[in-house]
Short mmCIF file of C-alpha atoms in Angstrom, two decimals:
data_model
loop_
_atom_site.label_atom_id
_atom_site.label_comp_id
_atom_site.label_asym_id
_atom_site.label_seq_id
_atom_site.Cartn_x
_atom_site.Cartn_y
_atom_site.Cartn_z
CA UNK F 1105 157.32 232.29 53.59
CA UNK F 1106 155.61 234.48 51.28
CA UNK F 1107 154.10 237.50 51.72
CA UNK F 1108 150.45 236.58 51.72
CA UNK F 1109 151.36 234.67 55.08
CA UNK F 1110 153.48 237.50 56.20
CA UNK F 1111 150.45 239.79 55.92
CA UNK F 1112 148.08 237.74 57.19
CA UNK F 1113 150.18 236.99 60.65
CA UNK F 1114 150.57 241.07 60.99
CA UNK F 1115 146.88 241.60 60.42
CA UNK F 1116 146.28 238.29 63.30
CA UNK F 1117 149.14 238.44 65.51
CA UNK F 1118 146.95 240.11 68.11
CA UNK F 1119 145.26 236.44 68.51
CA UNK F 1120 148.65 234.74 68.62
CA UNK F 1121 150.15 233.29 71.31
CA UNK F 1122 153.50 232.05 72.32
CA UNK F 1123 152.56 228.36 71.01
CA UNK F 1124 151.08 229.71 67.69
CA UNK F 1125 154.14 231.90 67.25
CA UNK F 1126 156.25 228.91 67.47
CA UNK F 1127 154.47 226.92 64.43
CA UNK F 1128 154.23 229.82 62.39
CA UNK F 1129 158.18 230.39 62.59
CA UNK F 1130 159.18 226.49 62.33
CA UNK F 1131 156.80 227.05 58.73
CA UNK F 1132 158.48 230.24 58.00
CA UNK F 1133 162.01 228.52 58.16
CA UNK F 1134 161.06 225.49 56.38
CA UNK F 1135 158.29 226.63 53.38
CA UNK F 1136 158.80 223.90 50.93
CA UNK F 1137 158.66 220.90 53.89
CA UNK F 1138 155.85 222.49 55.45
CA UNK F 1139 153.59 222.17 51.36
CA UNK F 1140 153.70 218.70 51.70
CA UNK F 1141 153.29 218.10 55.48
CA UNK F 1142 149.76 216.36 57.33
CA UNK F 1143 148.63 217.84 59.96
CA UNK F 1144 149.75 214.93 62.27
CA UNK F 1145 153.33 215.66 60.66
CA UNK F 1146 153.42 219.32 61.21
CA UNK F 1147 152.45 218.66 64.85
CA UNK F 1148 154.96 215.94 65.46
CA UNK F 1149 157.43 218.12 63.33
CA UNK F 1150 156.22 221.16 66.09
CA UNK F 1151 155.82 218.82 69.25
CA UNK F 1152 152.30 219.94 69.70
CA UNK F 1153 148.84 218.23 68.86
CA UNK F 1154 146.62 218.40 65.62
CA UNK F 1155 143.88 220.73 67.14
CA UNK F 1156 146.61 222.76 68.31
CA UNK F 1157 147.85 223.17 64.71
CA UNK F 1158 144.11 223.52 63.89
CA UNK F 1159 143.84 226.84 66.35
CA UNK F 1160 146.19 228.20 65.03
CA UNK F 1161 145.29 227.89 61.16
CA UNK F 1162 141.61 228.54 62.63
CA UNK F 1163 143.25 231.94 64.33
CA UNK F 1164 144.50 232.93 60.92
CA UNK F 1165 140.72 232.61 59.17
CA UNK F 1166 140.78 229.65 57.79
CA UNK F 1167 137.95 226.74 58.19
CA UNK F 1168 140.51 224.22 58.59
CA UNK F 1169 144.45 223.26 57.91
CA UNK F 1170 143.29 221.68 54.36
CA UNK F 1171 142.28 225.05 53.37
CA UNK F 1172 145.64 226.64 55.32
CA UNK F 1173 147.88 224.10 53.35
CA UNK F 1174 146.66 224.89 50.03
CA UNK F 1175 147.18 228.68 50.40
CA UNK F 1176 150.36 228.20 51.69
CA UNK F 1177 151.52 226.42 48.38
CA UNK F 1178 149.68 229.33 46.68
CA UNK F 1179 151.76 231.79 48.38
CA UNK F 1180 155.01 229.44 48.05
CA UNK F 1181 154.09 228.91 43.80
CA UNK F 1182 152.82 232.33 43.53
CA UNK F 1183 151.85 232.16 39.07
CA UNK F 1184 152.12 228.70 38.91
CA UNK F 1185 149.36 226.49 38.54
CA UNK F 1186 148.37 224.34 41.79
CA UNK F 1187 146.84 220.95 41.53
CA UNK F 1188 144.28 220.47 44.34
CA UNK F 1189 143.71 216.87 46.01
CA UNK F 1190 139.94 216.62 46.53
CA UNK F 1191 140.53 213.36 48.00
CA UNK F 1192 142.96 214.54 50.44
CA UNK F 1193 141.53 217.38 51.65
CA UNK F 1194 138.11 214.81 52.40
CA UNK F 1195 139.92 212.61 54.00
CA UNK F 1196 141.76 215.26 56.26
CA UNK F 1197 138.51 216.10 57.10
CA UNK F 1198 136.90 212.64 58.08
CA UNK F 1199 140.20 211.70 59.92
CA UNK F 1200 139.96 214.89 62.09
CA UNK F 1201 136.11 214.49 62.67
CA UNK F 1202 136.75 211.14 63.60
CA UNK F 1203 139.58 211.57 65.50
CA UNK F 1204 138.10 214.73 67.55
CA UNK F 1205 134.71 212.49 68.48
CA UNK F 1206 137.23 209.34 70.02
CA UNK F 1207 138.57 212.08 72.06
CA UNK F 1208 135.66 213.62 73.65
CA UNK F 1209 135.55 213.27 77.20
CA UNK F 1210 131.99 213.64 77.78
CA UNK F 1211 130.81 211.06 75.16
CA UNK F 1212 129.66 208.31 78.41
CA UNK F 1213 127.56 211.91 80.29
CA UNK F 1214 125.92 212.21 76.53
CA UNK F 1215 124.71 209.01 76.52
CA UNK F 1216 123.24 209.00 79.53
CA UNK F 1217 121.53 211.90 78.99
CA UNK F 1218 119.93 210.65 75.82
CA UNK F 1219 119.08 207.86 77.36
CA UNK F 1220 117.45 209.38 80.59
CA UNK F 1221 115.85 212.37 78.54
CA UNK F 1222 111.82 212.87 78.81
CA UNK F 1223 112.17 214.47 75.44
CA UNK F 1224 114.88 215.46 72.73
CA UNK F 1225 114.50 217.94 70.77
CA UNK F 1226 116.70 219.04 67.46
CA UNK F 1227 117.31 222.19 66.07
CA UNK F 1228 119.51 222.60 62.87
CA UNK F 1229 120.27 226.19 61.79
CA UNK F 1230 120.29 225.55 58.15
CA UNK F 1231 118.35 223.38 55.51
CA UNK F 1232 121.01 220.82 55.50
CA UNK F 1233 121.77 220.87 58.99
CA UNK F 1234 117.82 219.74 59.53
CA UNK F 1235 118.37 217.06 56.46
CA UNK F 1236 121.20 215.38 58.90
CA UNK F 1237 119.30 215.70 62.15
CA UNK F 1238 115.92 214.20 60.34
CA UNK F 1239 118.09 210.98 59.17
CA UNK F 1240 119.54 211.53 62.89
CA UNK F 1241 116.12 210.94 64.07
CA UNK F 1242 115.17 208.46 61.63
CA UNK F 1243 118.05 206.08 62.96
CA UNK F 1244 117.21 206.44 66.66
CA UNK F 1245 113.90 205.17 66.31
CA UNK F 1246 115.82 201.75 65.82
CA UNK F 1247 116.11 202.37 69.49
CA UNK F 1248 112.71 203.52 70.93
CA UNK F 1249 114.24 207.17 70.85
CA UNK F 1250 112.07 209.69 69.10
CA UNK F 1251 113.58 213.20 68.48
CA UNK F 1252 110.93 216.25 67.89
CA UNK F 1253 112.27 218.16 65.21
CA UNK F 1254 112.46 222.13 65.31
CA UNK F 1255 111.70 223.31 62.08
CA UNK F 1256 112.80 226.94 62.78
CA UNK F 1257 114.08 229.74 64.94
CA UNK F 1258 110.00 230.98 65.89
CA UNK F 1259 109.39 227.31 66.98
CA UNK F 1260 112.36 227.10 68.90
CA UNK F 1261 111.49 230.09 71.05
CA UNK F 1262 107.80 228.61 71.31
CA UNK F 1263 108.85 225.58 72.02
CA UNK F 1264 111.19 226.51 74.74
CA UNK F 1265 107.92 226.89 76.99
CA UNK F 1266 107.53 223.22 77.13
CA UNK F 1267 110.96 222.39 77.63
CA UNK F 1268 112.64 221.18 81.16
CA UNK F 1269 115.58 220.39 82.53
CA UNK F 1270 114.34 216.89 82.26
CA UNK F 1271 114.37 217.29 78.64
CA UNK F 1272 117.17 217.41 75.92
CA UNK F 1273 118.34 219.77 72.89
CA UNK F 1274 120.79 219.38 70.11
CA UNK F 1275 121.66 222.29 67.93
CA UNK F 1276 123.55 221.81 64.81
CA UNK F 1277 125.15 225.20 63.38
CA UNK F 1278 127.77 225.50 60.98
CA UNK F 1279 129.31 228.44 62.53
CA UNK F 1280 127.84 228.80 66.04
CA UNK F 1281 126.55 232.33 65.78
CA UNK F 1282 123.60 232.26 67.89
CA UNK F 1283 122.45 236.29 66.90
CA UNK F 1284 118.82 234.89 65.58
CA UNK F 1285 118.50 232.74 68.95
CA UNK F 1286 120.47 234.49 71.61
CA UNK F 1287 117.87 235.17 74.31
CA UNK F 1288 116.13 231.15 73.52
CA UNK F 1289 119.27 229.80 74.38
CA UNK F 1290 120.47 232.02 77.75
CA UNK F 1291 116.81 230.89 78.64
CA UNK F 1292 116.87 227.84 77.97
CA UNK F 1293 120.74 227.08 79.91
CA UNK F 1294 118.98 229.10 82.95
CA UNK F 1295 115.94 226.36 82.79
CA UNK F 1296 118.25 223.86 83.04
CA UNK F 1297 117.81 222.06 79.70
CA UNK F 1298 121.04 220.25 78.65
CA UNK F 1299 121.73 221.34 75.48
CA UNK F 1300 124.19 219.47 72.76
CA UNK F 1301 126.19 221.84 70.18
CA UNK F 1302 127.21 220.08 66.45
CA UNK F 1303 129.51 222.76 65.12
CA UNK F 1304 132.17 223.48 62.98
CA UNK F 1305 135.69 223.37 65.04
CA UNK F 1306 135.85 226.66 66.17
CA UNK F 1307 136.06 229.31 68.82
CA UNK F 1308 132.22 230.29 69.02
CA UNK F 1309 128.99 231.25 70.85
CA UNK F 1310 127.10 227.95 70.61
CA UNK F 1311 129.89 225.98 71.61
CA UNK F 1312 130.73 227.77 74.99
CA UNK F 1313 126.99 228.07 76.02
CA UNK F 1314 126.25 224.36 75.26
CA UNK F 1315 126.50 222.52 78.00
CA UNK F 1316 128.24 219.32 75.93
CA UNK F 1317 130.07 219.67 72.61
CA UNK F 1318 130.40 217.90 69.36
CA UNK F 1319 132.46 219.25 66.49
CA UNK F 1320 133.27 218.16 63.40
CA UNK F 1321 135.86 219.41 60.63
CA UNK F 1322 135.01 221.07 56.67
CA UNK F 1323 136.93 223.14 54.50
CA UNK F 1324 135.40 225.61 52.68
CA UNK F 1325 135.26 226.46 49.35
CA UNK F 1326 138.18 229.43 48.35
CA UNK F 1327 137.23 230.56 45.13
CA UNK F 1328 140.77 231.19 43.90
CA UNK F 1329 142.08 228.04 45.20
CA UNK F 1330 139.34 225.79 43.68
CA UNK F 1331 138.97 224.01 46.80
CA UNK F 1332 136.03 222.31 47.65
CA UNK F 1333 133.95 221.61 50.56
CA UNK F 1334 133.17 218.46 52.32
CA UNK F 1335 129.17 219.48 52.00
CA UNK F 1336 127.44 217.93 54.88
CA UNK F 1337 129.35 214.84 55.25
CA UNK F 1338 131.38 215.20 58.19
CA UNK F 1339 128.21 216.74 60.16
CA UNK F 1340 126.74 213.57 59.13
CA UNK F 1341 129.97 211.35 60.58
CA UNK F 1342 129.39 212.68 63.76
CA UNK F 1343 126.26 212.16 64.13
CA UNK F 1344 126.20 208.09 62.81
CA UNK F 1345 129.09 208.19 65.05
CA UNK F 1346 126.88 209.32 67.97
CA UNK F 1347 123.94 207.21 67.11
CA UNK F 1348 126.38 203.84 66.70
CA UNK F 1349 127.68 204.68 70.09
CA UNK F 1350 124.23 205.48 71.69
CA UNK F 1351 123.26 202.01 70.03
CA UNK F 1352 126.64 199.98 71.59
CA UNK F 1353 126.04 201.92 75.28
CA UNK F 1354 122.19 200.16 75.05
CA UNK F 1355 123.44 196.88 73.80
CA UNK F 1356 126.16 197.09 76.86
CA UNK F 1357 123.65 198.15 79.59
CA UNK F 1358 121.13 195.20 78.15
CA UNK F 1359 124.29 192.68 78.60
CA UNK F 1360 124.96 193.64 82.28
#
C-alpha cells in the first residue's frame, strides 16, 4: 500500500490490535482488490464482521469505511484523478445504519421504557440534531407520546432538577463529546434517569455513559477527496426506524 497508509498505521498502531493488524496486512498485500471491495466483502474476504472493519477504519481517523476506501484509492492513484460515487458512499451509509439498528440487542428494553416513561425528554447537541428530534417528536404524538424538547445545554442542566428515574432522556450528538454537559449527565446517570445516546459510530463519552445506545453511520466531508456527507439523513433513519418500531411494539401489545 502506499505510503499515506503506511504513515498513518505508524502514527495509530498504538490503538491496533491483533485483529486490526490482520485487516490492515490482508489490504497491504492485496491494494488494487481491496479499491473496489464493500465493506461486507472486505470482512468476508478478512473473516471478521462489518463493524469490526468499521473499528478499525474508525481507529485510523476516519468517520467511516466510505471515507477509508476513497483515500485508499487516493493513496493507490496517487496524481490521477479519482471519480467519487456519491451514491455509493449514501448507500454504504444507510445499509450500515440500518443494519447496526436490526442488531441492537436492547431495542425490546427501549421500548418499554418509552412506553413506561412519566416523561421524555430530548436533547440534540446541534441545530440539526434538534431539527431531527422535533420531527422525532412530531411523529410520536401519532401515539399519545409527547417528548419535551431541550433547547440547549443551560436548560438541560435546569431541567435536570425535575427529572427522575421515572423519566426518560435521549441525546443526539454527532460526536459524543459531552465537555459542555459533563457534570448534567454524571448527575443525571446517578439519579437514575435512563438516558438514550444517538451518535455517530464511534468510541466516545456519550455512548459509554448512556445507559442504551443508538448509532448511526456518516462520512464526512474530506476536502481533497471531494467526498460528501450524508447531512442528517442517517440520524434521521434511526430515529423513523425507532419510532416505526415503537409504533409496531404498541400495535402488538394492543393485539394480545
Amino acid at each position: 500500500m502506499g505510503t499515506k497508509l503506511d504513515l498513518l498505521i505508524n502514527e495509530n498502531y498504538s490503538k491496533l490490535n491483533e485483529i486490526d493488524l490482520h485487516i490492515l496486512n490482508f489490504m497491504t498485500n492485496n491494494e488494487r482488490l481491496c479499491t473496489t471491495l464493500s465493506i461486507s466483502e472486505l470482512a468476508k474476504k478478512c473473516s471478521v464482521s462489518t463493524a469490526t472493519i468499521l473499528r478499525t477504519a474508525q481507529k485510523l481517523n476516519f468517520s467511516g469505511y466510505s471515507e477509508f476506501k476513497y483515500f485508499l484509492k487516493s493513496d493507490n492513484h496517487e496524481g490521477t484523478s479519482i471519480k467519487v460515487d456519491f451514491m455509493e458512499i449514501l448507500n454504504q451509509d444507510i445499509t450500515q445504519t440500518m443494519k447496526m439498528f436490526n442488531h441492537n440487542s436492547h431495542l425490546q428494553e427501549i421500548y418499554d421504557i418509552m412506553d413506561q416513561a412519566q416523561n421524555i425528554y430530548a436533547y440534540g447537541t446541534g441545530i440539526g440534531q434538534r431539527l431531527m428530534l422535533q420531527e422525532f417528536s412530531r411523529c410520536l404524538l401519532n401515539v399519545n407520546k409527547n417528548i419535551i424538547l431541550v433547547p440547549a445545554t443551560g436548560e438541560l442542566k435546569i431541567m435536570k432538577n425535575n427529572m427522575s428515574q421515572n423519566d426518560l432522556l435521549f441525546i443526539a450528538s454527532w460526536s459524543g463529546n459531552i465537555d459542555k454537559y459533563r457534570d448534567t449527565l454524571i448527575g443525571l446517570e446517578v439519579m437514575g434517569v435512563p438516558i438514550i445516546s444517538i451518535t455517530n459510530l464511534s468510541n466516545n463519552e456519550l455512548s459509554s455513559l448512556a445507559k442504551y445506545n443508538l448509532y448511526f453511520q456518516n462520512s464526512f466531508k474530506d476536502k481533497k477527496l471531494n467526498v460528501t456527507i450524508s447531512s442528517y439523513l442517517t440520524l434521521h433513519l434511526v430515529l423513523h426506524l425507532l419510532y416505526d418500531g415503537y409504533v409496531e411494539y404498541k400495535n402488538k401489545r394492543l393485539s394480545d
